[in-house]
mmCIF file of C-alpha atoms and ligand atoms in Angstrom:
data_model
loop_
_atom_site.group_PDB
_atom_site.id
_atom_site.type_symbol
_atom_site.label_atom_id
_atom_site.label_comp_id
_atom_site.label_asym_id
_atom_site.label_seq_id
_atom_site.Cartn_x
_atom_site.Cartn_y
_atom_site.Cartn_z
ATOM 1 C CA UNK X 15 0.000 0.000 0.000
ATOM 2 C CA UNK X 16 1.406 3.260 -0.508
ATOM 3 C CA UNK X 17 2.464 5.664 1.964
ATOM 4 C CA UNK X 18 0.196 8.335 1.588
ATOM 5 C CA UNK X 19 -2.863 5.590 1.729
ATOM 6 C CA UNK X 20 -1.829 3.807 4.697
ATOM 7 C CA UNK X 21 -0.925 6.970 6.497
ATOM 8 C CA UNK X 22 -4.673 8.719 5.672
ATOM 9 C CA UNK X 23 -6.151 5.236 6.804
ATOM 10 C CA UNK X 24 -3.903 5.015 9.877
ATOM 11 C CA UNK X 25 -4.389 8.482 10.938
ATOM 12 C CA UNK X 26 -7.750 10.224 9.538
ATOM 13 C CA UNK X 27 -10.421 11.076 11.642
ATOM 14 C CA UNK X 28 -13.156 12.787 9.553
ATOM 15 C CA UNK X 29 -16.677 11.570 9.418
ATOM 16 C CA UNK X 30 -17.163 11.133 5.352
ATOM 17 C CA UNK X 31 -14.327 12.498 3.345
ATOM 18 C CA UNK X 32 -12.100 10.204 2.714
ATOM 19 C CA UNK X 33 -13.966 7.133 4.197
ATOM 20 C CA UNK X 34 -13.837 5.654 1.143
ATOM 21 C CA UNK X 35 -10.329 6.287 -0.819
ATOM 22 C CA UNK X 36 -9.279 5.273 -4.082
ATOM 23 C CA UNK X 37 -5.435 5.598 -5.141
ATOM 24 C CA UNK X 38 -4.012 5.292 -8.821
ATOM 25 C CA UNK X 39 -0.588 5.067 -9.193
ATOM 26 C CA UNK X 40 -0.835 6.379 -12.556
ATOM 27 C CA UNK X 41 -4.163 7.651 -14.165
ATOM 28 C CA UNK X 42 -5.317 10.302 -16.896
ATOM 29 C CA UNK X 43 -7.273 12.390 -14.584
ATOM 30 C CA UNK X 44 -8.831 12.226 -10.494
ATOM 31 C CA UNK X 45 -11.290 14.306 -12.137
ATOM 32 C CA UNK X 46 -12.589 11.427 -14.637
ATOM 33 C CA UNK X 47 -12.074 8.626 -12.343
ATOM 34 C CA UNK X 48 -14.542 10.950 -9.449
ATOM 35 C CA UNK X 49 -16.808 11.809 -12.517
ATOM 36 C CA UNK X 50 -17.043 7.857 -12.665
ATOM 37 C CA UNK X 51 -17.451 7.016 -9.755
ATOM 38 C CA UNK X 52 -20.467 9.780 -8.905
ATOM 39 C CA UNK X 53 -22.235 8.554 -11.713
ATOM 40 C CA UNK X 54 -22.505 5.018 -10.872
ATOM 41 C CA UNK X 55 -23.557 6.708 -7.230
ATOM 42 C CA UNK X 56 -20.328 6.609 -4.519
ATOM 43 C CA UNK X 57 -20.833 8.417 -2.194
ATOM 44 C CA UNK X 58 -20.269 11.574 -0.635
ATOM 45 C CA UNK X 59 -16.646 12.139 1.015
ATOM 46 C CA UNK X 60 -15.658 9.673 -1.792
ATOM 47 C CA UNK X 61 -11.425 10.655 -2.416
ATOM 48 C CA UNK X 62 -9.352 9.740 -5.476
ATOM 49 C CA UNK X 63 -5.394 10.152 -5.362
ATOM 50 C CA UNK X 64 -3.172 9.567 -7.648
ATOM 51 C CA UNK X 65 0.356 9.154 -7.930
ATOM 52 C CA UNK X 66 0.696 10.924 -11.256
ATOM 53 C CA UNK X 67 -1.137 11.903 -13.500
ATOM 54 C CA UNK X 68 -1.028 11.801 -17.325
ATOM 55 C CA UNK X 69 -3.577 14.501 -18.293
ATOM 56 C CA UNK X 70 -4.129 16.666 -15.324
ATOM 57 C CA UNK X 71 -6.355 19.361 -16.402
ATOM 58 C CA UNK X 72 -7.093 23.112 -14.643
ATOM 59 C CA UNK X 73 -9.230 26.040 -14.941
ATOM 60 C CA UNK X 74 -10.199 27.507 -18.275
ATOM 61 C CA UNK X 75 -9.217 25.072 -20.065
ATOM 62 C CA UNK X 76 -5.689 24.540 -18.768
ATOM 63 C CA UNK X 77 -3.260 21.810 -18.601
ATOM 64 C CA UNK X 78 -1.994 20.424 -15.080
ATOM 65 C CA UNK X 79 1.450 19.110 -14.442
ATOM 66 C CA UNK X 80 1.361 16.137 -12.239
ATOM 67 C CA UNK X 81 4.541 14.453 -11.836
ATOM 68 C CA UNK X 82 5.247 12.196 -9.246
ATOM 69 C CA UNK X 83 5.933 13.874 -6.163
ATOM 70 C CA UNK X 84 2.536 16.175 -6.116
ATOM 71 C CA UNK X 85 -1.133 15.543 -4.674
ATOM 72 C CA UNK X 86 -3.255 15.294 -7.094
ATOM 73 C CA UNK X 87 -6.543 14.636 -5.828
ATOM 74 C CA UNK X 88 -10.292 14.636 -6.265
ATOM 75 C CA UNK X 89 -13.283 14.335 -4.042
ATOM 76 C CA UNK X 90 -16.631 13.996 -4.121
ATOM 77 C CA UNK X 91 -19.757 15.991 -2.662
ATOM 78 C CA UNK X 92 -23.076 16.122 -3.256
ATOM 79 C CA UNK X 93 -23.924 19.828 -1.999
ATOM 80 C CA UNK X 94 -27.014 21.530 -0.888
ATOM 81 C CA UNK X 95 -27.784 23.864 -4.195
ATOM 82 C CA UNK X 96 -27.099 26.855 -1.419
ATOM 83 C CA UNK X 97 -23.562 25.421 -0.617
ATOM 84 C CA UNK X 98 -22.781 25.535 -4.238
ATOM 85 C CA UNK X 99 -21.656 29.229 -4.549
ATOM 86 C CA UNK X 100 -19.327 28.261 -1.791
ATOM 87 C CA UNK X 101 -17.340 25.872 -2.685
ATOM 88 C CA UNK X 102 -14.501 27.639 -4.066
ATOM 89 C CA UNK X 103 -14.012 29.378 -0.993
ATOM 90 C CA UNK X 104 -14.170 26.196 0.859
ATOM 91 C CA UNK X 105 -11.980 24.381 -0.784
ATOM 92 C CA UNK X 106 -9.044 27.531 -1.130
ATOM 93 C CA UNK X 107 -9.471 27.789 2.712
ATOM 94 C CA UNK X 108 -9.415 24.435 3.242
ATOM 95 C CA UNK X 109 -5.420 23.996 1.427
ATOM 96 C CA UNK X 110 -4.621 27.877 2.422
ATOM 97 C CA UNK X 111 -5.226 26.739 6.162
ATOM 98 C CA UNK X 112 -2.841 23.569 5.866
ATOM 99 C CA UNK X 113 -0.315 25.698 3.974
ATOM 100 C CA UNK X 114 -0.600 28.257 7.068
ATOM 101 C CA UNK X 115 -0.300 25.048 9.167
ATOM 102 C CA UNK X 116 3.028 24.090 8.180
ATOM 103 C CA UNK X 117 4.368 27.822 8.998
ATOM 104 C CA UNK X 118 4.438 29.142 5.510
ATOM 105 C CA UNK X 119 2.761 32.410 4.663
ATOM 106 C CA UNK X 120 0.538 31.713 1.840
ATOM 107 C CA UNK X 121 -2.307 33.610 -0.034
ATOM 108 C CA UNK X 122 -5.233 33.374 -2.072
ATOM 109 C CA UNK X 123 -5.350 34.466 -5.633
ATOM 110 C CA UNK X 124 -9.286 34.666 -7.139
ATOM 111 C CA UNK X 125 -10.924 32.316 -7.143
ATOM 112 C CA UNK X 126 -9.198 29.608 -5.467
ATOM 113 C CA UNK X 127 -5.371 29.608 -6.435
ATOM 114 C CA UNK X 128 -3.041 29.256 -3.909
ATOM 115 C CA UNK X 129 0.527 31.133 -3.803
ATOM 116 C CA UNK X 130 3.693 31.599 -2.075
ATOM 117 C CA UNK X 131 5.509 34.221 -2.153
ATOM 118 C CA UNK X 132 3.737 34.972 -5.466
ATOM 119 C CA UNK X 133 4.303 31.734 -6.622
ATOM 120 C CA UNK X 134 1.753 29.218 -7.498
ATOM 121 C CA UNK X 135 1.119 26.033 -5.180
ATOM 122 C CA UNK X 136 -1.648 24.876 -5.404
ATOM 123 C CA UNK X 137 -4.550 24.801 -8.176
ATOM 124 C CA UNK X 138 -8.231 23.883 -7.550
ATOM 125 C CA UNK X 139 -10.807 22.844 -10.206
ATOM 126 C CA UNK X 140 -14.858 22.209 -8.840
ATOM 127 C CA UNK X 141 -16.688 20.174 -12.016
ATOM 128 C CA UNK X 142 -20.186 19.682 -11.252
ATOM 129 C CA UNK X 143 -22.996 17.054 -12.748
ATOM 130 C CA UNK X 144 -25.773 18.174 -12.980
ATOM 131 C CA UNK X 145 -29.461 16.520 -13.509
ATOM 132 C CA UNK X 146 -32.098 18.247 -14.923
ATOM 133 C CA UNK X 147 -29.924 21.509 -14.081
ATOM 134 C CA UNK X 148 -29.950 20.725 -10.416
ATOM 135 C CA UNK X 149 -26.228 19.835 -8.644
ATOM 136 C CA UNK X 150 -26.274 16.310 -8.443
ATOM 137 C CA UNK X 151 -22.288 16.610 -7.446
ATOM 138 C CA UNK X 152 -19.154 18.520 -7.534
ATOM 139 C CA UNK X 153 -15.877 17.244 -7.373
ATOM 140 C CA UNK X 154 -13.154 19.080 -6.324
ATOM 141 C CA UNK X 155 -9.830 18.524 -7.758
ATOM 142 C CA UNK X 156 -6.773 19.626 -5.548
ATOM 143 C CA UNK X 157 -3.652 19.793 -7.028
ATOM 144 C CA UNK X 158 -0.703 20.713 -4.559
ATOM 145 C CA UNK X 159 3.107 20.827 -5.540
ATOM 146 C CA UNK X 160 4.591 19.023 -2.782
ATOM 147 C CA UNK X 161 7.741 17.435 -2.944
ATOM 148 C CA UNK X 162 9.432 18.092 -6.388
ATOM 149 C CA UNK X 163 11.461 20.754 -7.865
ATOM 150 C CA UNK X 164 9.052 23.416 -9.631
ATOM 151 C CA UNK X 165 12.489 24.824 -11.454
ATOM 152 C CA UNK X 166 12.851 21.381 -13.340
ATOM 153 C CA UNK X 167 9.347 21.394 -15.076
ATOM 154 C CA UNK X 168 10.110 24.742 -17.793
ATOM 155 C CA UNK X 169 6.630 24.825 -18.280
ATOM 156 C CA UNK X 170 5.849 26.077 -14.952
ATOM 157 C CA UNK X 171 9.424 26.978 -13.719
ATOM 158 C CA UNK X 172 8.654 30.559 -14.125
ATOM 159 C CA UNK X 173 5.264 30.388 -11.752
ATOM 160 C CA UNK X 174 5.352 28.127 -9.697
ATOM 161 C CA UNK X 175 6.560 26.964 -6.568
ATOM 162 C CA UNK X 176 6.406 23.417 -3.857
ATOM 163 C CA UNK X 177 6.001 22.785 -0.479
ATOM 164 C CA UNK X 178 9.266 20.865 -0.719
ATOM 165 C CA UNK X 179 11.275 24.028 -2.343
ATOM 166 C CA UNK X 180 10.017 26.607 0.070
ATOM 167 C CA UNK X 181 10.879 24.335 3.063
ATOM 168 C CA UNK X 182 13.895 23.096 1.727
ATOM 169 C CA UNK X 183 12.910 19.284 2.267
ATOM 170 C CA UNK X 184 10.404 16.954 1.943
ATOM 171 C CA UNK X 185 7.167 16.197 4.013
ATOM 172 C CA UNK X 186 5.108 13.274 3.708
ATOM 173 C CA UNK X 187 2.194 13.896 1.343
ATOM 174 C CA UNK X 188 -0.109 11.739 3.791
ATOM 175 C CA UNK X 189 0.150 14.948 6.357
ATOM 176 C CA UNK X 190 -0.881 17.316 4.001
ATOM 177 C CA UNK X 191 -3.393 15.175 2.204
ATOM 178 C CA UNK X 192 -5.053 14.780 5.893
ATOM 179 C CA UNK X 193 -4.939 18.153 6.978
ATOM 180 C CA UNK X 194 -6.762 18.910 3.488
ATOM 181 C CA UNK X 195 -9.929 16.465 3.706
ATOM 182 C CA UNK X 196 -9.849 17.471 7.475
ATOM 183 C CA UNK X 197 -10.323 21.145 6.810
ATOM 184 C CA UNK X 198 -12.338 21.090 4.040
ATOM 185 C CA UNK X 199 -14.899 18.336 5.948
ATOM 186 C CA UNK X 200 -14.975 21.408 8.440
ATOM 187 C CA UNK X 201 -15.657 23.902 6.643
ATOM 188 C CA UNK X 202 -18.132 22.377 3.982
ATOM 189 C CA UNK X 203 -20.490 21.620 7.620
ATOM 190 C CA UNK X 204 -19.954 25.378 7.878
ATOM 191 C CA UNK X 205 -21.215 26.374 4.801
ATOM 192 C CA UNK X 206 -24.211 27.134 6.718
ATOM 193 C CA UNK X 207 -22.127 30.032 7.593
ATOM 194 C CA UNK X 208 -21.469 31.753 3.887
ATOM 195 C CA UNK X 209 -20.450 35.256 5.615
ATOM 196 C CA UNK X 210 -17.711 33.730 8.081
ATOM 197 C CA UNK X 211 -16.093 31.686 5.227
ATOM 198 C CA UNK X 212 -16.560 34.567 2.550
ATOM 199 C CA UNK X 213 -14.679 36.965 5.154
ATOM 200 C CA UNK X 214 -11.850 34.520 5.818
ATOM 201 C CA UNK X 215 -11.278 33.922 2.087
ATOM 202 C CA UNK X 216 -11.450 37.659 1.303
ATOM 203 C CA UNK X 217 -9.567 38.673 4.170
ATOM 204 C CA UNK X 218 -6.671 36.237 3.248
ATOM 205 C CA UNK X 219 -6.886 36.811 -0.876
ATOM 206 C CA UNK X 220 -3.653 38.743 -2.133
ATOM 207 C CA UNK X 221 -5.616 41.188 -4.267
ATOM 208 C CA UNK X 222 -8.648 42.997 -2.457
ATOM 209 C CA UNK X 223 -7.890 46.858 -2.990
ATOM 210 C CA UNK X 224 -5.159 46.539 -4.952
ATOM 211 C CA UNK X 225 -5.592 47.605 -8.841
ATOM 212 C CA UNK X 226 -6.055 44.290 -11.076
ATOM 213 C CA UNK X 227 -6.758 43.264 -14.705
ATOM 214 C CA UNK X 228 -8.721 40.496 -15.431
ATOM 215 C CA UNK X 229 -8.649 37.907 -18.004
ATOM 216 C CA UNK X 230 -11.545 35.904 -19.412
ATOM 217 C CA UNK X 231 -11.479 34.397 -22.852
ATOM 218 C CA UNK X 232 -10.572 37.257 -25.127
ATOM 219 C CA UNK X 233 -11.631 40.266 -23.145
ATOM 220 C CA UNK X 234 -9.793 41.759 -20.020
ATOM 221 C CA UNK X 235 -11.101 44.466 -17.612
ATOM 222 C CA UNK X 236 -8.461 46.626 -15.392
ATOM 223 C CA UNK X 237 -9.815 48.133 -12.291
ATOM 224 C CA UNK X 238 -9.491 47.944 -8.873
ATOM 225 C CA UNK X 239 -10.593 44.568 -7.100
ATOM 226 C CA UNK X 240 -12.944 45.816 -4.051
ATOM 227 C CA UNK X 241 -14.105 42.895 -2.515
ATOM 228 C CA UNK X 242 -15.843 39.902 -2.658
ATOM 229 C CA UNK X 243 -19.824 39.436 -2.667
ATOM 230 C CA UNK X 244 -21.906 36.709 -1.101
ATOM 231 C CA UNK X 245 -22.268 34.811 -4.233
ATOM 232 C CA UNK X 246 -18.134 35.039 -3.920
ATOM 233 C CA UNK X 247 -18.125 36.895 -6.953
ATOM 234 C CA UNK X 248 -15.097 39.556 -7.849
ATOM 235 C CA UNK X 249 -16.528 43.076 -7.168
ATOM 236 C CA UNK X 250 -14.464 45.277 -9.511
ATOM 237 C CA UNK X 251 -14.613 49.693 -9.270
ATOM 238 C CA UNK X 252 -13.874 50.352 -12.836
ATOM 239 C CA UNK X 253 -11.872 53.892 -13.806
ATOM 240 C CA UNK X 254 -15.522 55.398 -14.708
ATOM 241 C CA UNK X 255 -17.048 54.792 -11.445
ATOM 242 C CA UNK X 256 -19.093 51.322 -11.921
ATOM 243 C CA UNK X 257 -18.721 48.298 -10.542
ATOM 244 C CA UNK X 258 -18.501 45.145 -12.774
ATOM 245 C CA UNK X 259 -18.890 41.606 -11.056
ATOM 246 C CA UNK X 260 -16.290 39.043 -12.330
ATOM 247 C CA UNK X 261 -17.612 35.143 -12.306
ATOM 248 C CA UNK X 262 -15.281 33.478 -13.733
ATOM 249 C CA UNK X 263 -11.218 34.760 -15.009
ATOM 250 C CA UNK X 264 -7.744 35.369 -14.360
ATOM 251 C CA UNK X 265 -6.663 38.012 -11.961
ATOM 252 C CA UNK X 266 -3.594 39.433 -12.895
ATOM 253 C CA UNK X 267 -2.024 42.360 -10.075
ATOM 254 C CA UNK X 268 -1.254 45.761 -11.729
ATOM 255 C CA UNK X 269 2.424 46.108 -10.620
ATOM 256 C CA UNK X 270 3.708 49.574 -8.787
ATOM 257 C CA UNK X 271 -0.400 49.934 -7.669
ATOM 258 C CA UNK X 272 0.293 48.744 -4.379
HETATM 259 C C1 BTN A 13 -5.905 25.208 -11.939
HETATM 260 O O1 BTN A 13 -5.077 25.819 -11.253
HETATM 261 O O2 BTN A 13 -6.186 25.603 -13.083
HETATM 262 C C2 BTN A 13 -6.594 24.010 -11.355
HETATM 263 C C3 BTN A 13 -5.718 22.796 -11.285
HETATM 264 C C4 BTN A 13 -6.424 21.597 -10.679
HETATM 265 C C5 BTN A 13 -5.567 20.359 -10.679
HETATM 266 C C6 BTN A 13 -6.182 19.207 -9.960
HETATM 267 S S1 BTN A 13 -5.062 17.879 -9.715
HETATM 268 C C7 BTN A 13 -6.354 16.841 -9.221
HETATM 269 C C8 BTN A 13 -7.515 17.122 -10.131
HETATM 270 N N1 BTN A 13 -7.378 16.350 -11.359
HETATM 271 C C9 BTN A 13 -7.227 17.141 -12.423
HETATM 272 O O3 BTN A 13 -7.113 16.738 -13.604
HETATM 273 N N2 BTN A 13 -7.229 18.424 -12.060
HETATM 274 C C10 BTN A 13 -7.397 18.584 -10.626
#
């Protein structure tokens, strides 16, 4: 059994995520195997790790590098349709909070991109399926650089950063895996709470007031990000006064505004 298995089954104490766990030393995606899995009905709290991955895929249509070494997981929950809107924050919180754990200073980037030092760590895609419009599931896909060397990988040596490079060693990726399904379990039963968990994620995001453009698709917007509204939407002040919400995008800092 692998170590990060035995250690989560050894050692985790949550009431349904993670109860049942499904490792892959080598798969295409957590996200397809989870898709899978919810279909055919597992249950919620249902986790899928896997040791690598061969097509990893992000937001917006992105790739994900998943070399041996990272966490790539996926896990499944069948949310209330208010608990929806939520979930980004959730799960950001829920890897921002380990990150903190471990006595690195991390951030948030919108929506749910976690950095060091500016530097990316951590990337989180939510899928849904949906019947008859209606959430039937999400899955959220965590991927966390861990324990390999970001500066090897050219295609994300310029962004990105690990756990294992800003500590300067390794850590088992059972610990962090834990503390993840352990804080997320926590605050998804919270998510009765939307204004705590929208404050904490705001309060601990790297760009509220500072002046951003954002990307989506073709179009970008510059302004200046003001907060973050209960549907944990980007509220951004445009240069003519009015305020534009942002669903979905790219939030790229304006540098020298602060
Ligand atoms: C992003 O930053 O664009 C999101 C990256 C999400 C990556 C994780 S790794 C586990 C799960 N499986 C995937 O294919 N993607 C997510």
């Amino acid at each position: 059994m692998p170590d990060i298995v035995s250690y989560l089954k050894n050692n985790l104490t949550t009431g349904f995520i993670g109860k049942e766990l499904h490792y892959l030393a080598i798969t295409s995606s957590t996200q397809d195997i989870a898709r899978e899995m919810a279909d055919h009905g597992a249950p919620e709290g249902t986790v899928v790790i896997a040791g690598i991955q061969q097509s990893g895929r992000g937001r917006l249509g992105r790739s994900w590098l998943s070399p041996e070494g990272g966490l790539a997981t996926s896990i499944i929950l069948r949310p209330a349709m208010s608990a929806v809107p939520l979930l980004p924050a959730i799960s950001a919180l829920s890897v921002f909070r380990t990150i903190k754990g471990l006595g690195i200073k991390a951030s948030i980037k919108w929506p749910n991109d976690i950095l060091i030092s500016g530097r990316k760590v951590c990337g989180i895609l939510i899928e849904h399926g949906l019947i008859n419009g209606v959430v039937s599931y999400s899955i959220i896909g965590i991927g966390i650089n861990i324990n390999f060397d970001t500066g090897l990988y050219p295609e994300i040596a310029g962004f990105a950063t690990s756990l294992s490079v800003q500590l300067g060693h390794e850590l088992p990726a059972g610990r962090v895996a834990l503390r993840v399904y352990t804080e997320l379990e926590d605050l998804y039963l919270r998510a009765v709470k939307p204004d705590v968990i929208i404050r904490e994620w705001a309060a601990n995001m790297n760009t509220i007031g500072r002046r951003v453009k954002v990307q989506s698709g073709n179009s970008a917007v510059e302004g200046v990000a003001e907060t973050i509204n209960g549907s944990g939407h980007l509220v951004l002040r445009l240069d003519d006064g009015s305020v534009q919400e942002i669903l979905a995008g790219d939030v790229l800092p304006i540098p020298g505004s602060g």
